[in-house]
PDB file of C-alpha atoms in Angstrom:
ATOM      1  CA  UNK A  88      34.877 -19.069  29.597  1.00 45.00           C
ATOM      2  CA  UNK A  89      35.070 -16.888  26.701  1.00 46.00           C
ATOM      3  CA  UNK A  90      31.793 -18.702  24.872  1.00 45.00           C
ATOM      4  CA  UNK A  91      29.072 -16.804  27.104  1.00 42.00           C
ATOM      5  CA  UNK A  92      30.238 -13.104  26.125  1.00 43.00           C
ATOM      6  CA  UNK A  93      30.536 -14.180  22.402  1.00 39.00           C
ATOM      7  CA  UNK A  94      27.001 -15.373  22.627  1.00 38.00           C
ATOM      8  CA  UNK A  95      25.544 -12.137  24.230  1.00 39.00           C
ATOM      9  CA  UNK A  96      27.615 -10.514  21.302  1.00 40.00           C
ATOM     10  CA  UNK A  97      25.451 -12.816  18.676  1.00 39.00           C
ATOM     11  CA  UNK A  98      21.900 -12.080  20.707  1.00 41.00           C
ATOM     12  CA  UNK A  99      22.575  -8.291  20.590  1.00 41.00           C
ATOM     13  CA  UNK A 100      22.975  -7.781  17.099  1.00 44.00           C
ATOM     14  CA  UNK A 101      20.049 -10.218  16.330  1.00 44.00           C
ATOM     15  CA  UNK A 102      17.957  -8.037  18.395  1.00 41.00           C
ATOM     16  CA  UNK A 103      19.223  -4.774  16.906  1.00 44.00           C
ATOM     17  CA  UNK A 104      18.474  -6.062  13.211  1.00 42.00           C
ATOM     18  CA  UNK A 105      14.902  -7.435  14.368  1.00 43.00           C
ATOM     19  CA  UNK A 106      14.386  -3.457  15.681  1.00 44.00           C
ATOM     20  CA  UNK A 107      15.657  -2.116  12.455  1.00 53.00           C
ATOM     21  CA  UNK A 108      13.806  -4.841  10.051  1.00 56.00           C
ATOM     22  CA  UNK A 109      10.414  -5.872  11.862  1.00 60.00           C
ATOM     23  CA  UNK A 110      10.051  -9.834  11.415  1.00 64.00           C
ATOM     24  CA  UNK A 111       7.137 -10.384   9.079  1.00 64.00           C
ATOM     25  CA  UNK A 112       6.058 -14.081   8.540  1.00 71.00           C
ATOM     26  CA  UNK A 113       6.029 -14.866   4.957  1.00 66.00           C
ATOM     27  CA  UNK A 114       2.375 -15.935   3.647  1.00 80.00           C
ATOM     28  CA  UNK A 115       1.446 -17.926   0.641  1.00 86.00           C
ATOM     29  CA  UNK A 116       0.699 -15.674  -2.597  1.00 91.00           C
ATOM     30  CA  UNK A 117       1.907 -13.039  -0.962  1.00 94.00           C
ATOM     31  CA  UNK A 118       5.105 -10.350  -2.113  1.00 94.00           C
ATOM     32  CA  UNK A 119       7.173  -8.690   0.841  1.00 94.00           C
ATOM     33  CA  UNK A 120       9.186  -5.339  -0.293  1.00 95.00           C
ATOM     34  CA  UNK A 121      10.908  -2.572   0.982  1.00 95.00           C
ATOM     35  CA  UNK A 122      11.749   1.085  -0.523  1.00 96.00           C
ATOM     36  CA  UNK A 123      13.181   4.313   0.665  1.00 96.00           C
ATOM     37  CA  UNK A 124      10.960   7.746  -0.161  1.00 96.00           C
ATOM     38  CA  UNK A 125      12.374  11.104  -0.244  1.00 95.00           C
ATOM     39  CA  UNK A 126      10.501  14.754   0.216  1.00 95.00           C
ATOM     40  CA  UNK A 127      13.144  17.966  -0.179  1.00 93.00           C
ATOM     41  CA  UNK A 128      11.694  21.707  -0.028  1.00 92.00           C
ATOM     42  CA  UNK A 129      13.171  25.029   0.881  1.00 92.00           C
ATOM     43  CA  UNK A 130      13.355  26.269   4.442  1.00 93.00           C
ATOM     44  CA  UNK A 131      10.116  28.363   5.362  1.00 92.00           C
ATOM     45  CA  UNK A 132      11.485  29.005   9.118  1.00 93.00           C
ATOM     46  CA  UNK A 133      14.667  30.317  10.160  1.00 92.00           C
ATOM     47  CA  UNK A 134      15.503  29.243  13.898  1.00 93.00           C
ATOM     48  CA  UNK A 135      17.600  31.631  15.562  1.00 92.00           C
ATOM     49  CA  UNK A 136      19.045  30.645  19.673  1.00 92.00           C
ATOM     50  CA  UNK A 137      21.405  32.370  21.429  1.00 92.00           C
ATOM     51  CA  UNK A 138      22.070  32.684  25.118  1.00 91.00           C
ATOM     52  CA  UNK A 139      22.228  35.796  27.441  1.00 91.00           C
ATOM     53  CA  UNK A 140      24.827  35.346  30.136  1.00 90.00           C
ATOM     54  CA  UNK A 141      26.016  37.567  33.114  1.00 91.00           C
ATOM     55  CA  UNK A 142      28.303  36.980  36.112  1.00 92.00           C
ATOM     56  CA  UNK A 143      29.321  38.979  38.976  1.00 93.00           C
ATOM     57  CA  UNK A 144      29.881  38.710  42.453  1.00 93.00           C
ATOM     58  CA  UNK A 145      26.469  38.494  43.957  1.00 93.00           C
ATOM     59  CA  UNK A 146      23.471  36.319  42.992  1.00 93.00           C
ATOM     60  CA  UNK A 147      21.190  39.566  42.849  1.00 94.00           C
ATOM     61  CA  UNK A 148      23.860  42.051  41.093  1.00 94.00           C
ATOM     62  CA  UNK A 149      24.175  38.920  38.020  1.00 93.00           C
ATOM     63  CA  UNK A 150      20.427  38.512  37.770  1.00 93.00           C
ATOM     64  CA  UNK A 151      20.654  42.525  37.431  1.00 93.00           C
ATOM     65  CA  UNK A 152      23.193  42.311  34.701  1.00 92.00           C
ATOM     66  CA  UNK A 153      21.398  39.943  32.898  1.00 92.00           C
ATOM     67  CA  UNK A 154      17.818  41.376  33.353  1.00 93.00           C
ATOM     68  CA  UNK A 155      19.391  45.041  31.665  1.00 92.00           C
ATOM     69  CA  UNK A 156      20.596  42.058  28.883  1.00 91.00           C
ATOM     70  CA  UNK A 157      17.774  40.894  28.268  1.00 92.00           C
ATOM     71  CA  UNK A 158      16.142  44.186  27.718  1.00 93.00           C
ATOM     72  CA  UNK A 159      18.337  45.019  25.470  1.00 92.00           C
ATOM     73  CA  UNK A 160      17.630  41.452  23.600  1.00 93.00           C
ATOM     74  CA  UNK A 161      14.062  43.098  23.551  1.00 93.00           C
ATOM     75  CA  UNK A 162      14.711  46.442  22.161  1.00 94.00           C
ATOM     76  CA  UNK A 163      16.807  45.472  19.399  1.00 93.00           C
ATOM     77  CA  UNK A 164      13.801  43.063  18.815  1.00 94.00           C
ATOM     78  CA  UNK A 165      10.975  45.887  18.894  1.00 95.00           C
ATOM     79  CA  UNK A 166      13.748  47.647  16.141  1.00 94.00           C
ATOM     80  CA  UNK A 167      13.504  45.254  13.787  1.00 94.00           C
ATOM     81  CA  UNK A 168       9.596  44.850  14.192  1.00 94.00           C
ATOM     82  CA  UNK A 169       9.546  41.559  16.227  1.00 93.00           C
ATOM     83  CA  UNK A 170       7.381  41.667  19.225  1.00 94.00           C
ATOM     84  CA  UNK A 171       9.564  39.940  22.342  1.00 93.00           C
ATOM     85  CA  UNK A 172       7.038  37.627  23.197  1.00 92.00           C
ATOM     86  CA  UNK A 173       7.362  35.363  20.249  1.00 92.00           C
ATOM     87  CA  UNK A 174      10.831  34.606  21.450  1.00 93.00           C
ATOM     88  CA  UNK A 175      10.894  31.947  23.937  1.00 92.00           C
ATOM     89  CA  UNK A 176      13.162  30.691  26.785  1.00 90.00           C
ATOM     90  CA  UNK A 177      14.658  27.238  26.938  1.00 89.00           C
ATOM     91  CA  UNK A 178      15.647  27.519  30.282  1.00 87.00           C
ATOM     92  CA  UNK A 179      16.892  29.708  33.083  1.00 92.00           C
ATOM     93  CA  UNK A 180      19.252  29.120  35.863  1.00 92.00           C
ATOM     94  CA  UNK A 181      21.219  30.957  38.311  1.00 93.00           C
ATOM     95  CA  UNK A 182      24.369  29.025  39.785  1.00 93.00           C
ATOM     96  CA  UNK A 183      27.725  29.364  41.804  1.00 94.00           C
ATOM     97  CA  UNK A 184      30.838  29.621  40.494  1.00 93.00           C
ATOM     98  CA  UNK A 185      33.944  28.233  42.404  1.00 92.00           C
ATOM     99  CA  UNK A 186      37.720  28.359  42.328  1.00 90.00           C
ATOM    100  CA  UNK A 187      38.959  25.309  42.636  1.00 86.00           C
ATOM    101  CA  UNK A 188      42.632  26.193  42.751  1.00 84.00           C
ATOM    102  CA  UNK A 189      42.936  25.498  45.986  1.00 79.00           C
ATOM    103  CA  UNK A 190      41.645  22.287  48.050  1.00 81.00           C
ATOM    104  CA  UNK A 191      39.104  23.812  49.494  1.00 84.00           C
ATOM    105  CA  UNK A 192      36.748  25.288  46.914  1.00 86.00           C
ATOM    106  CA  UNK A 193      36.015  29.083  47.137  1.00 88.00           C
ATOM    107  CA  UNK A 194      32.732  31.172  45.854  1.00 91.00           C
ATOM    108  CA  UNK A 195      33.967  33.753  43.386  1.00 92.00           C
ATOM    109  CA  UNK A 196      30.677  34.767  41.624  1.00 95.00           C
ATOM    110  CA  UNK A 197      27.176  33.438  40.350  1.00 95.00           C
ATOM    111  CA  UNK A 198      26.533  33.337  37.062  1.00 93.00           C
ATOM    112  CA  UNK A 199      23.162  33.395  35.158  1.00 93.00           C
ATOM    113  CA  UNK A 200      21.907  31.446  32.272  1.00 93.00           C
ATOM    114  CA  UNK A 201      19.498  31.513  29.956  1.00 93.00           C
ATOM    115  CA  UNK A 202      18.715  30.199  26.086  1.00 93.00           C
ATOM    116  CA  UNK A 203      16.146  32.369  23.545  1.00 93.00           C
ATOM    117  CA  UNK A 204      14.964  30.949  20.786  1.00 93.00           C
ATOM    118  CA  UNK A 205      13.317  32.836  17.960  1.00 94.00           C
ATOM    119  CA  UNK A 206      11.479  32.048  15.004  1.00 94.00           C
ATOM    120  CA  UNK A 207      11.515  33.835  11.733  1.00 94.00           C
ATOM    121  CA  UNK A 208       9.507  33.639   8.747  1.00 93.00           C
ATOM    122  CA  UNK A 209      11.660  36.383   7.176  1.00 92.00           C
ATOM    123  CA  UNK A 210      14.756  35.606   6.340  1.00 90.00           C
ATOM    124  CA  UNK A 211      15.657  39.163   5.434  1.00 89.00           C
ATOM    125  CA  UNK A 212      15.446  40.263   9.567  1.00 91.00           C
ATOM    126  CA  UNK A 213      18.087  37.336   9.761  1.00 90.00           C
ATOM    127  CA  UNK A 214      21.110  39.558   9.292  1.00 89.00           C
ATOM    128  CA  UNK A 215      20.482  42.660  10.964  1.00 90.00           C
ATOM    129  CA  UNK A 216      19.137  40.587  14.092  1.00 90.00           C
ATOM    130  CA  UNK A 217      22.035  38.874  14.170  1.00 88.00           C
ATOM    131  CA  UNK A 218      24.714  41.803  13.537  1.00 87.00           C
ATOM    132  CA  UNK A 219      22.893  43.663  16.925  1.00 89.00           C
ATOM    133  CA  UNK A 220      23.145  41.000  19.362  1.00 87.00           C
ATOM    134  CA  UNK A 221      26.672  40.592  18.434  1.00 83.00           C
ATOM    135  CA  UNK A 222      27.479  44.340  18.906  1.00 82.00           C
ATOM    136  CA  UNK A 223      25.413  44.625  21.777  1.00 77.00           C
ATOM    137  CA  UNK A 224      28.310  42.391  23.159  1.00 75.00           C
ATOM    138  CA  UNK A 225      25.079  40.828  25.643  1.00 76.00           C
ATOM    139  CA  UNK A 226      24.184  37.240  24.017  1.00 80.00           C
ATOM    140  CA  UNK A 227      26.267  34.150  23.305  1.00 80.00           C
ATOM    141  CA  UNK A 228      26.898  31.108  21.440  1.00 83.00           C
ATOM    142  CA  UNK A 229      24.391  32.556  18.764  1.00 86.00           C
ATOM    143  CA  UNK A 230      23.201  29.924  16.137  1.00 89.00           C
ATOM    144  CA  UNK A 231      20.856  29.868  13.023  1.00 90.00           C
ATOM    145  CA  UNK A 232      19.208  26.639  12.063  1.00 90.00           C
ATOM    146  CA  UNK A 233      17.041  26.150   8.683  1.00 91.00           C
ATOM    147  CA  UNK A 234      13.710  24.557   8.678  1.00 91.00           C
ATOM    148  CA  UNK A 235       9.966  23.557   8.071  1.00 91.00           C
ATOM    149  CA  UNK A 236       7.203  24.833   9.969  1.00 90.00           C
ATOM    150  CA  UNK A 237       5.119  21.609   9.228  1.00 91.00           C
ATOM    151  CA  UNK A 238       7.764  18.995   9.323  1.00 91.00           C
ATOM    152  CA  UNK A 239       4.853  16.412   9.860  1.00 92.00           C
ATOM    153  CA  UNK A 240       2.951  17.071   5.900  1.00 93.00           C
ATOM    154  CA  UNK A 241       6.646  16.460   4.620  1.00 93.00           C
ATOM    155  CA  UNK A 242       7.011  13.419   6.589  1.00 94.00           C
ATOM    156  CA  UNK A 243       3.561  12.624   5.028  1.00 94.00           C
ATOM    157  CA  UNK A 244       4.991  12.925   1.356  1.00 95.00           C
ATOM    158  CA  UNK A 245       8.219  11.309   1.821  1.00 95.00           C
ATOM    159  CA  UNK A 246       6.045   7.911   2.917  1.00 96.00           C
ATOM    160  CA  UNK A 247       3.799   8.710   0.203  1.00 96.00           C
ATOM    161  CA  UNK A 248       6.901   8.750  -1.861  1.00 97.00           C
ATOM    162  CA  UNK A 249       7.877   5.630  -0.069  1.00 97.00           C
ATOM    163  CA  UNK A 250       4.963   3.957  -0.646  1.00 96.00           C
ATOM    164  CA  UNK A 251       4.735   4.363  -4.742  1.00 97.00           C
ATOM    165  CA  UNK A 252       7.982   3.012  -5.143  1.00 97.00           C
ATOM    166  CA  UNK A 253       7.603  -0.127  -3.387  1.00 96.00           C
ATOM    167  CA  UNK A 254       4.301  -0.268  -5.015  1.00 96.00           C
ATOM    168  CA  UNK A 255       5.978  -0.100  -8.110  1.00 96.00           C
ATOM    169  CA  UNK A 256       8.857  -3.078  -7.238  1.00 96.00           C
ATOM    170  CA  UNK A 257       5.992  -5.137  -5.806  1.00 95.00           C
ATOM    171  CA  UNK A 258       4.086  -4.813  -9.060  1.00 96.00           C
ATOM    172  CA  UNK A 259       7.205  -6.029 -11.391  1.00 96.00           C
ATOM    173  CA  UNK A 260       8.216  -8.440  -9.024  1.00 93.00           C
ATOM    174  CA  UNK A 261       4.118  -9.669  -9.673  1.00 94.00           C
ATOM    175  CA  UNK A 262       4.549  -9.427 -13.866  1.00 95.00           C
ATOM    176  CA  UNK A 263       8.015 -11.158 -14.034  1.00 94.00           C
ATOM    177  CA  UNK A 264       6.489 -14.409 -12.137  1.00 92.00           C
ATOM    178  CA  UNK A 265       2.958 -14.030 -14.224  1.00 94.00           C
ATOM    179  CA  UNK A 266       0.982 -12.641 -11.247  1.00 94.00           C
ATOM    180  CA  UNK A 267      -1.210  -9.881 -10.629  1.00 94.00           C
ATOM    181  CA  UNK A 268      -0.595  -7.132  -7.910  1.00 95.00           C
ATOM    182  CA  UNK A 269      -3.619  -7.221  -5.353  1.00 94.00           C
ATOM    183  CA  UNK A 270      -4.508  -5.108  -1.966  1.00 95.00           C
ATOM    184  CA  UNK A 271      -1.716  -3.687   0.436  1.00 94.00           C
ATOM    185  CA  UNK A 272      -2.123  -6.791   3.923  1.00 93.00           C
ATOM    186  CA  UNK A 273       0.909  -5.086   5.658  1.00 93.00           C
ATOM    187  CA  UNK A 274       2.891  -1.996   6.052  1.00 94.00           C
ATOM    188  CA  UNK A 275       5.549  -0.596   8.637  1.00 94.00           C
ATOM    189  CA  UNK A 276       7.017   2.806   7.998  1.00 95.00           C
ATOM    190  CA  UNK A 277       9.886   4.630   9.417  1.00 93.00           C
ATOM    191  CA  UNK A 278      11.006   8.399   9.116  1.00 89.00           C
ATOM    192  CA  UNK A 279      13.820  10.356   9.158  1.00 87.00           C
ATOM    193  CA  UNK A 280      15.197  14.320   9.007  1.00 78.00           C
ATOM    194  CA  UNK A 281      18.525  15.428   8.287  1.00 70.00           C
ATOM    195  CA  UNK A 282      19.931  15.949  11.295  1.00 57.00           C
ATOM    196  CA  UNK A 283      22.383  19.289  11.230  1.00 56.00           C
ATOM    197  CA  UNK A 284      25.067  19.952  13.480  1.00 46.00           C
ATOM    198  CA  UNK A 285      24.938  23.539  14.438  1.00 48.00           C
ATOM    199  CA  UNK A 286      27.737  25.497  15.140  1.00 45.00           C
ATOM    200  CA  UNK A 287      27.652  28.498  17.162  1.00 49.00           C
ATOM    201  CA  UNK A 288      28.362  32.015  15.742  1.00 48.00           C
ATOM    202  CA  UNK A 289      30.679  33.915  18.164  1.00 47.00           C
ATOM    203  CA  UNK A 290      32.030  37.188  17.573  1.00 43.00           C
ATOM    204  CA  UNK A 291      33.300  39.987  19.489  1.00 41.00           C
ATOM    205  CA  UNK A 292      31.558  42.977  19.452  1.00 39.00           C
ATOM    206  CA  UNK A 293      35.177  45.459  18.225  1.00 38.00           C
ATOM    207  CA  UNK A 294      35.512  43.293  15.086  1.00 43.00           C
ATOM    208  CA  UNK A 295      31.506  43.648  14.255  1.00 41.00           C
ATOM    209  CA  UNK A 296      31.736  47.467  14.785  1.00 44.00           C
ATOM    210  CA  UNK A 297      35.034  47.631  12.228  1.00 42.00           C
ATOM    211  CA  UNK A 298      33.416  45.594   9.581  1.00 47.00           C
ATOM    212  CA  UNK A 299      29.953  46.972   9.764  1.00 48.00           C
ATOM    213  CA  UNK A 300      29.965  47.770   5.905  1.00 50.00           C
ATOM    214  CA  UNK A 301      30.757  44.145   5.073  1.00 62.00           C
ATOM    215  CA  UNK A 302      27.995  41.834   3.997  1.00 64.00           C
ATOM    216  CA  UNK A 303      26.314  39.779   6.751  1.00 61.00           C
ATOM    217  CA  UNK A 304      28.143  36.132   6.871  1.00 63.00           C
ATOM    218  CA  UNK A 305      24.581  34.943   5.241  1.00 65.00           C
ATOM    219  CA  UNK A 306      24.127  37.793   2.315  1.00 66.00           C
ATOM    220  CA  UNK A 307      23.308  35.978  -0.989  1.00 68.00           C
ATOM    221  CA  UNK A 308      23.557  32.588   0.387  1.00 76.00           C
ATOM    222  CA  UNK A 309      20.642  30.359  -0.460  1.00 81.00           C
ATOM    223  CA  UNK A 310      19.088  28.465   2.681  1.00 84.00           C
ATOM    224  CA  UNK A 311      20.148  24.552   2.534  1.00 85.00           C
ATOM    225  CA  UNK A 312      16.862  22.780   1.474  1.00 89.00           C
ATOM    226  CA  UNK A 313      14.908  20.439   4.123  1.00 90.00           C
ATOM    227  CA  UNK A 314      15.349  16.505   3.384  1.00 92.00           C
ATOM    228  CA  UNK A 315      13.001  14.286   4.778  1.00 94.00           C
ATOM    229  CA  UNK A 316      12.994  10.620   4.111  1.00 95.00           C
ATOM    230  CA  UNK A 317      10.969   7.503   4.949  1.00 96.00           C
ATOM    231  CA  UNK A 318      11.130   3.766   4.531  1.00 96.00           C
ATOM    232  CA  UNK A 319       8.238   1.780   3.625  1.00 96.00           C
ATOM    233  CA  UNK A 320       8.058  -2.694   3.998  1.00 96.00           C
ATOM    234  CA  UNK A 321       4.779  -3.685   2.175  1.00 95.00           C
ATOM    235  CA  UNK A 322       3.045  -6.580   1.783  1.00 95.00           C
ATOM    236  CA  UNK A 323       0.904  -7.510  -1.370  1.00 96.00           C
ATOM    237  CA  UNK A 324      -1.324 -10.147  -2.111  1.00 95.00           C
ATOM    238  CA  UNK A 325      -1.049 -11.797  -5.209  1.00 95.00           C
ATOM    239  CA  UNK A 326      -3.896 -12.895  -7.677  1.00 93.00           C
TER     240      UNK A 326
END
């Protein structure tokens, strides 16, 4: 009874390793090899998302509150010499909120929801920006994220990077048996980003307004640097 789920086991982890290692029939005079590539560069886009949020009693009186919110988003924008339509909204939603206290449910207010996201090409707006939401005591769960406007060209180098290394193995694997490297038969490549988990930046609006002469949380810190890496299986002939 307990042989069928051990087998399923055994089939499932052959078929994840076949999705991570693609099955390449060997061929005479022929070299198989893998290598990992790696492309790192500074940040040239800062990604700043926040969310403006309003609740109140009636569907129309929280859309209210949040459309004087987001107005508010927009002047502090026009301040720092942003124009408001480069930000962008993830999404937008208006929904009920309930007490469930009791066993039957009861409407209490509607609150509204919506996500910006803005992107900066100078960092030195990052600060202020951020400082004036958080006073403006009108935006949540703000969040700065550090990246590259053309993520594809470094995806492009890291396989390139890929590439010359297993080249390079491929070609002393070829001298240490007394063979010559020839032309590239097969290639599969994979890529990957560093994957960073954001965490919001909440603060209350009193504490903002008491430390105002303090640096920003990001003064004099250096952006973390964008890693992109690939993998590269080759195949060679061999002369």
């Amino acid at each position: 009874m307990k042989l069928f789920p051990f087998l399923l086991i055994i089939f499932l982890a052959t078929l994840t390793l076949a999705q991570e290692h693609p099955a390449v029939t060997a061929q005479p005079n022929t070299v198989f090899v893998g290598a990992d590539g790696r492309f790192e560069a500074n940040p040239d886009t800062a990604l700043v998302q926040f969310n403006i949020s309003a609740q109140e009693e009636t569907s129309r009186a929280a859309y209210d509150r949040a459309s004087k919110a987001a107005e508010q988003v927009r002047q502090i924008l026009r301040a720092n010499g942003i124009e408001p339509k480069t930000a962008e909204i993830g999404y937008f939603s208006i929904q009920p909120v309930y007490d469930y206290k009791t066993p039957k449910r009861k409407l209490v207010a509607y609150r509204v929801n919506a996500n910006v996201s803005l992107k900066l090409k100078d960092f030195s707006k990052i600060a202020p920006i951020v400082q004036q939401l958080s006073e403006s005591d009108v935006t949540e769960n703000q969040s700065i994220n550090y990246t590259l406007e053309d993520m594809e060209a470094a995806k492009t180098r890291a396989v390139e990077d890929a590439y010359r290394r297993a080249r390079e193995s491929a070609a002393a694997l070829a001298r240490a048996g007394g063979r010559t490297l020839g032309e590239l038969s097969y290639a599969s490549v994979d890529t990957f980003e560093n994957i960073r988990v954001v965490s919001p930046l909440q603060a209350r609006a009193m504490p903002m307004r008491m430390e105002a002469a303090a640096p920003a949380p990001t003064e004099e810190f250096t952006p973390q640097s964008v890693v992109v890496t690939a993998h590269v299986n080759a195949m060679f002939t061999l002369r």
